[in-house]
Short mmCIF file of C-alpha atoms and ligand atoms in Angstrom, two decimals:
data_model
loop_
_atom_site.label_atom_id
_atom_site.label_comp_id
_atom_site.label_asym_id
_atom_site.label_seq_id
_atom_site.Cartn_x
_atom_site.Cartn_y
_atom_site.Cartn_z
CA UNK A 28 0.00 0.00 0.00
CA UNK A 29 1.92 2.95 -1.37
CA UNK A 30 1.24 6.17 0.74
CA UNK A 31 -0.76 8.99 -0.52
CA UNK A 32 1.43 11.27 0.79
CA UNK A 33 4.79 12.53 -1.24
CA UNK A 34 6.21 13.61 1.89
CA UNK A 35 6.21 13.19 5.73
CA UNK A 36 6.53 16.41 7.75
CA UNK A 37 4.04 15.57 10.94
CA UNK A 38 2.35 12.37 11.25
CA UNK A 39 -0.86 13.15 10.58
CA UNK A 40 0.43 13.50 6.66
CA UNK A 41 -0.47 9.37 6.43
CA UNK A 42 -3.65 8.40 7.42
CA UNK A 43 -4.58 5.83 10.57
CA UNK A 44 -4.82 3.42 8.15
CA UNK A 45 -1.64 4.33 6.63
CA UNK A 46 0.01 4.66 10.26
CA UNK A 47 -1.85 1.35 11.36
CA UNK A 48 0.04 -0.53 8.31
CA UNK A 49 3.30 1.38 8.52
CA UNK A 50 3.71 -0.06 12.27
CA UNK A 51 2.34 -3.75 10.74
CA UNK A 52 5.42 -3.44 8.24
CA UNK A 53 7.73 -1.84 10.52
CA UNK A 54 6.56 -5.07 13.46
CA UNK A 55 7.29 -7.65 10.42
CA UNK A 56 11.17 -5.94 9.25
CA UNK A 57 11.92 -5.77 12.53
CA UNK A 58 10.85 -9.38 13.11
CA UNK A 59 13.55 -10.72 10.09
CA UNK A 60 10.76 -10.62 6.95
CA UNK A 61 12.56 -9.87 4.04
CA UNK A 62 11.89 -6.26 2.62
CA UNK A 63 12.48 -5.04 -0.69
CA UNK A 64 15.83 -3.90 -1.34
CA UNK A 65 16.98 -0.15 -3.06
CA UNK A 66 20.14 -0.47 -4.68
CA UNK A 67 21.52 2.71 -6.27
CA UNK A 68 19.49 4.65 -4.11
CA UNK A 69 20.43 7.74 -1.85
CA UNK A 70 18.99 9.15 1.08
CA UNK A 71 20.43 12.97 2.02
CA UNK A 72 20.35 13.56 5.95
CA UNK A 73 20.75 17.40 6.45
CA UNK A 74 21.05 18.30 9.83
CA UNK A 75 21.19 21.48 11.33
CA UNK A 76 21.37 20.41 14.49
CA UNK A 77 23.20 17.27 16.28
CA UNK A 78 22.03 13.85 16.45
CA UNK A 79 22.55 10.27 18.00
CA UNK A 80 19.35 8.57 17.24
CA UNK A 81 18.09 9.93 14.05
CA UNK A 82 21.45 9.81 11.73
CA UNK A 83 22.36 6.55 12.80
CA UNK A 84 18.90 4.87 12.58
CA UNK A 85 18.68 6.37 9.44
CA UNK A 86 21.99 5.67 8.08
CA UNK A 87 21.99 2.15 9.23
CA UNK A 88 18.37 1.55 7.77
CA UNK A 89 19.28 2.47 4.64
CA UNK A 90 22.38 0.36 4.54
CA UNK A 91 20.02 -2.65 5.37
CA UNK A 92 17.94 -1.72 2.49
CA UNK A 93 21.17 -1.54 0.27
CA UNK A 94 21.27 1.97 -0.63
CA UNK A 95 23.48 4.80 1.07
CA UNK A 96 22.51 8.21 3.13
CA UNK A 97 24.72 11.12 2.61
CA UNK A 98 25.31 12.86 6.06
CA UNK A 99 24.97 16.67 5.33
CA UNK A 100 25.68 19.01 8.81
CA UNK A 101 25.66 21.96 9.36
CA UNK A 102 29.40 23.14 8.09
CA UNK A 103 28.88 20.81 4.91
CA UNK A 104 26.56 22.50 3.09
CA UNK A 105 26.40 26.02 1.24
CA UNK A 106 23.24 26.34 2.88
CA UNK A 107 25.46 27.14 5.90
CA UNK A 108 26.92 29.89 3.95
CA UNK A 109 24.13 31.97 2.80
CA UNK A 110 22.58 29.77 0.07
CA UNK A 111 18.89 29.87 0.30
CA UNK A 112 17.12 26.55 1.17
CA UNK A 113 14.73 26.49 -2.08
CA UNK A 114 17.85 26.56 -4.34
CA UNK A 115 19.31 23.80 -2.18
CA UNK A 116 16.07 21.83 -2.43
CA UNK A 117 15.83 22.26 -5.80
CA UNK A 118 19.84 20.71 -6.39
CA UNK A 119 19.48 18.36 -4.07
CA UNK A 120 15.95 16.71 -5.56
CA UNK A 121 18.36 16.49 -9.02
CA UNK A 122 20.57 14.14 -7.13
CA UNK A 123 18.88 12.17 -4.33
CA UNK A 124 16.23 10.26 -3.91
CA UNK A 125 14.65 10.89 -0.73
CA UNK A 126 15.87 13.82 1.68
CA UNK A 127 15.65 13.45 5.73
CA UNK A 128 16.25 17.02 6.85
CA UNK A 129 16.28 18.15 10.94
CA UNK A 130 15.79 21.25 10.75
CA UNK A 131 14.55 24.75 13.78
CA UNK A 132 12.00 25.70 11.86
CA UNK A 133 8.80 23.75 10.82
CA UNK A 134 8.10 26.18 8.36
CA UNK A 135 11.65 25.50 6.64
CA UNK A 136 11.15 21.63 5.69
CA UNK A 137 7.61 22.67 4.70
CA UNK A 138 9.66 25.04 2.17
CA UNK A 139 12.23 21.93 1.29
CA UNK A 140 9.45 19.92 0.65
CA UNK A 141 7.85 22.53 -1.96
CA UNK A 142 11.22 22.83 -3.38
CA UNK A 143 12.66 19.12 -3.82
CA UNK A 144 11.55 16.92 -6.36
CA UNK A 145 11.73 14.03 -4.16
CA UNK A 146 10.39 12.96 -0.93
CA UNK A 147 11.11 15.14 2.16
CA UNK A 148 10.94 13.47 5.78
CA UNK A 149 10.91 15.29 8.81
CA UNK A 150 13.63 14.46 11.05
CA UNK A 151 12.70 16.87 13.61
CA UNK A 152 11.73 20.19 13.62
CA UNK A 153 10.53 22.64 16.67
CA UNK A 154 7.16 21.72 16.03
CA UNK A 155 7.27 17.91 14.83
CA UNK A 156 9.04 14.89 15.25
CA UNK A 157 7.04 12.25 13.50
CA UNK A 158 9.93 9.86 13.00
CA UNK A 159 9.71 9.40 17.00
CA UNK A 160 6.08 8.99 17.02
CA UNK A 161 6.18 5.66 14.65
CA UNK A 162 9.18 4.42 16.71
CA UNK A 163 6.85 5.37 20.28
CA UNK A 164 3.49 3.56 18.71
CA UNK A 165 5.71 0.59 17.75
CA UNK A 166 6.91 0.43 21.58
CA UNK A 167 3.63 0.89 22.87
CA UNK A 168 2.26 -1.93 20.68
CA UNK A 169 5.10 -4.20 21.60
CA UNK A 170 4.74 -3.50 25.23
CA UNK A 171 1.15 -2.67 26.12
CA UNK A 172 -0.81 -3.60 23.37
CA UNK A 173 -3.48 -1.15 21.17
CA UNK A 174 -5.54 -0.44 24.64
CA UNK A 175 -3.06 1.29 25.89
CA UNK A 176 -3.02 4.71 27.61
CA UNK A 177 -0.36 7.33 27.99
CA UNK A 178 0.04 10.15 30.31
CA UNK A 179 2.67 13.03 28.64
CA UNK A 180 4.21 14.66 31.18
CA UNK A 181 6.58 17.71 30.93
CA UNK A 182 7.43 20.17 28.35
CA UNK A 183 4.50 20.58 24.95
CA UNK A 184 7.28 20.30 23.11
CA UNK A 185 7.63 18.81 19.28
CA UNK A 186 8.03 15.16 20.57
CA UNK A 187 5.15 15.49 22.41
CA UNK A 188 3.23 17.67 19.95
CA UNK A 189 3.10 14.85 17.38
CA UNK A 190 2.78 12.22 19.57
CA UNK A 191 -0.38 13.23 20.78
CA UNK A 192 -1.61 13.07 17.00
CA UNK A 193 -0.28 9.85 16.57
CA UNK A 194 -1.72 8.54 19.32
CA UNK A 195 -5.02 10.04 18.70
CA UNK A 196 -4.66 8.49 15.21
CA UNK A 197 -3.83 4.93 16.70
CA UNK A 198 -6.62 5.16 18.89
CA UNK A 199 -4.49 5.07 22.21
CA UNK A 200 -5.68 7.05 25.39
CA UNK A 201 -3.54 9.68 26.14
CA UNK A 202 -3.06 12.43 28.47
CA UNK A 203 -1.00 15.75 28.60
CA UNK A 204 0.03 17.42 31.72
CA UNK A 205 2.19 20.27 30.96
CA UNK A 206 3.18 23.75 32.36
CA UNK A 207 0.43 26.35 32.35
CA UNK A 208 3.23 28.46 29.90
CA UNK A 209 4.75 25.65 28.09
CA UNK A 210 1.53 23.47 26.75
CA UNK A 211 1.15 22.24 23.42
CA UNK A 212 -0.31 24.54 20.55
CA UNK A 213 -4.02 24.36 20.41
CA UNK A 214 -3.61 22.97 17.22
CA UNK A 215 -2.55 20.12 18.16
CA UNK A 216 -5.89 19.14 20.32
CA UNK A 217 -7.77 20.24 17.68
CA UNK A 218 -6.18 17.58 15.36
CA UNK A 219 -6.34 14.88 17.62
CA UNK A 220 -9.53 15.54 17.77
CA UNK A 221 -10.19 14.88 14.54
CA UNK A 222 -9.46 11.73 15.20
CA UNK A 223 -12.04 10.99 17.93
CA UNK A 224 -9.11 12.21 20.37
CA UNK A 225 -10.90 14.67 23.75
CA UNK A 226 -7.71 15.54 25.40
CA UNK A 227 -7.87 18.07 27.69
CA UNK A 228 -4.61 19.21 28.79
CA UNK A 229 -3.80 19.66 32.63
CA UNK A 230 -0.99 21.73 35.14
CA UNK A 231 -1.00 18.58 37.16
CA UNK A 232 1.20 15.69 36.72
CA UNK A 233 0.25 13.62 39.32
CA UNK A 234 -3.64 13.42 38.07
CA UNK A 235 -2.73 12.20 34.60
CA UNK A 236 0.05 9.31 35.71
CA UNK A 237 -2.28 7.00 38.04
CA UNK A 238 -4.49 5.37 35.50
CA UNK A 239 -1.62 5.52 32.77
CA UNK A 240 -0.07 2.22 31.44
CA UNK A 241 2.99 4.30 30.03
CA UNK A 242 3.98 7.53 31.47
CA UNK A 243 6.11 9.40 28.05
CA UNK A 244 8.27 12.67 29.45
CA UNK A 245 11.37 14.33 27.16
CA UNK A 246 13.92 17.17 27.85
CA UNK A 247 12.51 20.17 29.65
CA UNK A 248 14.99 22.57 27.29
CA UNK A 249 15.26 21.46 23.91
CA UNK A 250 17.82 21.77 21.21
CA UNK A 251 17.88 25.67 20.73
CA UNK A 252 16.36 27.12 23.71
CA UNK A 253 19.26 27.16 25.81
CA UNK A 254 18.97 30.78 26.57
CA UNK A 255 15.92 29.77 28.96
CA UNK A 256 17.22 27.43 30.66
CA UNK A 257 17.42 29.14 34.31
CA UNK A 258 13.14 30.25 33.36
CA UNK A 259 12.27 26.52 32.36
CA UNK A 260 14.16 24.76 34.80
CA UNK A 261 12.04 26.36 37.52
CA UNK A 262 8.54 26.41 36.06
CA UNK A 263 9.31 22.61 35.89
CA UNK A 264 10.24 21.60 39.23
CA UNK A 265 6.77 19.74 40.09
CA UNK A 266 7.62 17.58 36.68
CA UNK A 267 10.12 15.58 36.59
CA UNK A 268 9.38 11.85 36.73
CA UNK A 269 10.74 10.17 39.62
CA UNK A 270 9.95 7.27 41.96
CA UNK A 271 7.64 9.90 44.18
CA UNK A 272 5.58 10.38 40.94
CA UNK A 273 5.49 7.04 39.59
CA UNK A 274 4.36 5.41 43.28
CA UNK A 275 0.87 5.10 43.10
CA UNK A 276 1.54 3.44 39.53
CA UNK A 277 3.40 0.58 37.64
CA UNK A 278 3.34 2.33 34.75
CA UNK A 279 6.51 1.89 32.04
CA UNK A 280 8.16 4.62 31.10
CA UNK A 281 9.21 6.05 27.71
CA UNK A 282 11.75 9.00 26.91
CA UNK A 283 12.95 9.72 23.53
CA UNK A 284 16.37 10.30 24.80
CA UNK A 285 18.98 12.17 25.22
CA UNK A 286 17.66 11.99 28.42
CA UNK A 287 18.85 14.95 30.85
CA UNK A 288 18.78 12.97 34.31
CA UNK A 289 17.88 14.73 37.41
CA UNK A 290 15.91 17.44 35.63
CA UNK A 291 12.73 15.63 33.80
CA UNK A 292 13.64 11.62 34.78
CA UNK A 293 15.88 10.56 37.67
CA UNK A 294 18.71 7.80 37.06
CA UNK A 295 16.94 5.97 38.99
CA UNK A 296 13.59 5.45 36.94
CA UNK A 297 15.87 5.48 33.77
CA UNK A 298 17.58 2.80 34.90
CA UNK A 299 14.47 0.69 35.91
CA UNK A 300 12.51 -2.17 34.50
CA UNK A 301 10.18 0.38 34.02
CA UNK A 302 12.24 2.30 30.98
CA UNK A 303 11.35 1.10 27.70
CA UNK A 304 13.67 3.56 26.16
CA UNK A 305 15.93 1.67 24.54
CA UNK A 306 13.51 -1.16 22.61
CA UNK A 307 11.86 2.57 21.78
CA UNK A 308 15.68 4.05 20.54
CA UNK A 309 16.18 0.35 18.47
CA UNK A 310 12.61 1.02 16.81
CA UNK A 311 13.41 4.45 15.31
CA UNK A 312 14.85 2.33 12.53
CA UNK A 313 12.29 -0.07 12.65
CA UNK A 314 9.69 2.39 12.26
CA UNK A 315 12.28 4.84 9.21
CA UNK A 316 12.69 1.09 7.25
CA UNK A 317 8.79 0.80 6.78
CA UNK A 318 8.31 4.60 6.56
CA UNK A 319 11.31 4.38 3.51
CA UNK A 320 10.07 1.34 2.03
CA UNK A 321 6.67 3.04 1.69
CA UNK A 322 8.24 6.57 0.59
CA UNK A 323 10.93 5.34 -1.87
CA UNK A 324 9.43 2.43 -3.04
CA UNK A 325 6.02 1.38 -4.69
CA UNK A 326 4.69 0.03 -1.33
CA UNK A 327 5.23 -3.45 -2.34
N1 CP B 502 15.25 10.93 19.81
C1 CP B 502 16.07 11.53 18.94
O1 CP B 502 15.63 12.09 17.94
O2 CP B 502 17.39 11.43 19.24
P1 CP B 502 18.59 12.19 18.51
O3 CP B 502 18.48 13.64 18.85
O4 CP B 502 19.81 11.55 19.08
O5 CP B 502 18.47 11.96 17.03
N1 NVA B 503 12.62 17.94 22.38
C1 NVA B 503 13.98 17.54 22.09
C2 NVA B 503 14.00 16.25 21.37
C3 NVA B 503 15.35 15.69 21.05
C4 NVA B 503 15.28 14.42 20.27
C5 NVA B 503 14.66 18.62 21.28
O1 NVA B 503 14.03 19.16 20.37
O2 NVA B 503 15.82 18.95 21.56
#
């Protein structure tokens, strides 16, 4: 099943029955089936900012699917040195054959994608991080099952912004507890609720974790908001998930790392059975395969 989509900039560009089948074929590659194979073929990875996770799950997938990614950062490109990014879309689409791009601004891979003649995936942007979200929906499936329910707790930040649209999509219960200044964009509960989603967002941790199978939390200061760390860091301080917040609960835990321990998880809980976090890390490329087979292939 081919996707209608050209390119994938927030998860809610496939459709749940696109998602559902994505996670079926990502569940089955990850599982040994064989997949089909794209010799000759070229993924470009620019990346303005760094990266564990993302290059290497993408670089490694598409060395299992026997074609290559070209790692593009920051330094390598013109783009770094004043060209515009719709003249680098437009060279790049001439050569490549998909393009992963982790970019600041949303509104810049919404401008690759207009620009390259050849799918565009988001590999994280301010707003979006879709990539996670099929690598998250994979865990949750492998761990709890499609009844799950998930209480986000911490900062609305792009992780959580398009899980909560994934998981509204997949049909899992979730809900947000964030600070009163740093919740998600309204959009974002409006589009979940478009898919049957009624999440009303709350200041309170602790009344969103005790009925949760899977309590989700990420970095309180993400990659380019540095300058507030001293503000965040203290209208956070009721948030951070730790053994006082989790006692009530059994609930697993997902992060999708880096993790910052001792600001929004403790070593401790990290450490625990609880922490799914690294079946969740192995899944981003899991989760990319299917997404690439689907993208640079015909589906098949
Ligand atoms: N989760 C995630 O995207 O990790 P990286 O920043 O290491 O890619
Ligand atoms: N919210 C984090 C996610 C890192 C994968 C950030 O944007 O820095």
């Amino acid at each position: 099943m081919p996707l209608a989509t050209d390119d994938f900039l927030d998860i809610d560009d496939v459709t749940p029955a696109e998602l559902d089948h994505l996670l079926d074929r990502a569940a089955a590659m990850k599982a040994g089936e064989s997949a089909p194979r794209f010799p000759d073929t070229t993924l470009g990875m620019i990346f303005e900012k760094p990266s564990t996770r993302t290059r290497i799950s993408f670089e490694t997938g598409m060395t299992r699917l026997g074609g290559h990614a070209m790692f593009l950062g920051p330094e390598d490109l013109q783009l770094g040195h004043g060209e515009p990014l719709r003249d680098t879309a437009r060279v790049l689409g001439r050569y490549v054959d998909g393009t992963m791009a982790r970019l600041f601004d949303h509104a810049d891979v919404v401008e690759l994608a207009e620009h390259a003649d050849c799918p565009v995936i988001n590999g994280l942007t301010d707003e979006a991080h879709p990539c996670q979200t099929l690598a998250d929906l994979l865990t949750i499936r492998e761990a709890v099952g499609e009844d799950a329910s998930v209480a986000w707790v911490g900062d609305g930040n792009n992780v959580g912004q398009s899980f909560v649209v994934g998981a509204a999509m997949a049909g899992i219960d979730v809900a947000v507890a964030t600070p009163a200044d740093y919740g998600m964009d309204s959009a974002v509960f409006e589009r979940a609720a478009s898919f049957g989603a009624d999440v009303e967002p709350t200041t309170d941790p602790e009344s969103v974790v005790d009925d949760a199978d899977i309590v989700y939390t990420d970095v309180w200061i993400s990659m380019g908001q540095e300058d507030e760390r001293a503000e965040k860091l203290a209208a956070f301080d009721e948030f951070q998930v730790n053994a006082d917040l989790l006692a009530d609960t059994d609930a697993r835990v997902l992060h999708c790392l880096p993790a910052h321990r001792g600001e929004e998880i403790t070593d401790a809980v990290l450490e625990s059975d609880r922490a799914l976090v690294w079946d969740q890390a192995e899944n981003r490329m899991h989760a990319q395969n299917a997404l690439l087979v689907e993208l640079l292939g015909d589906g098949t």
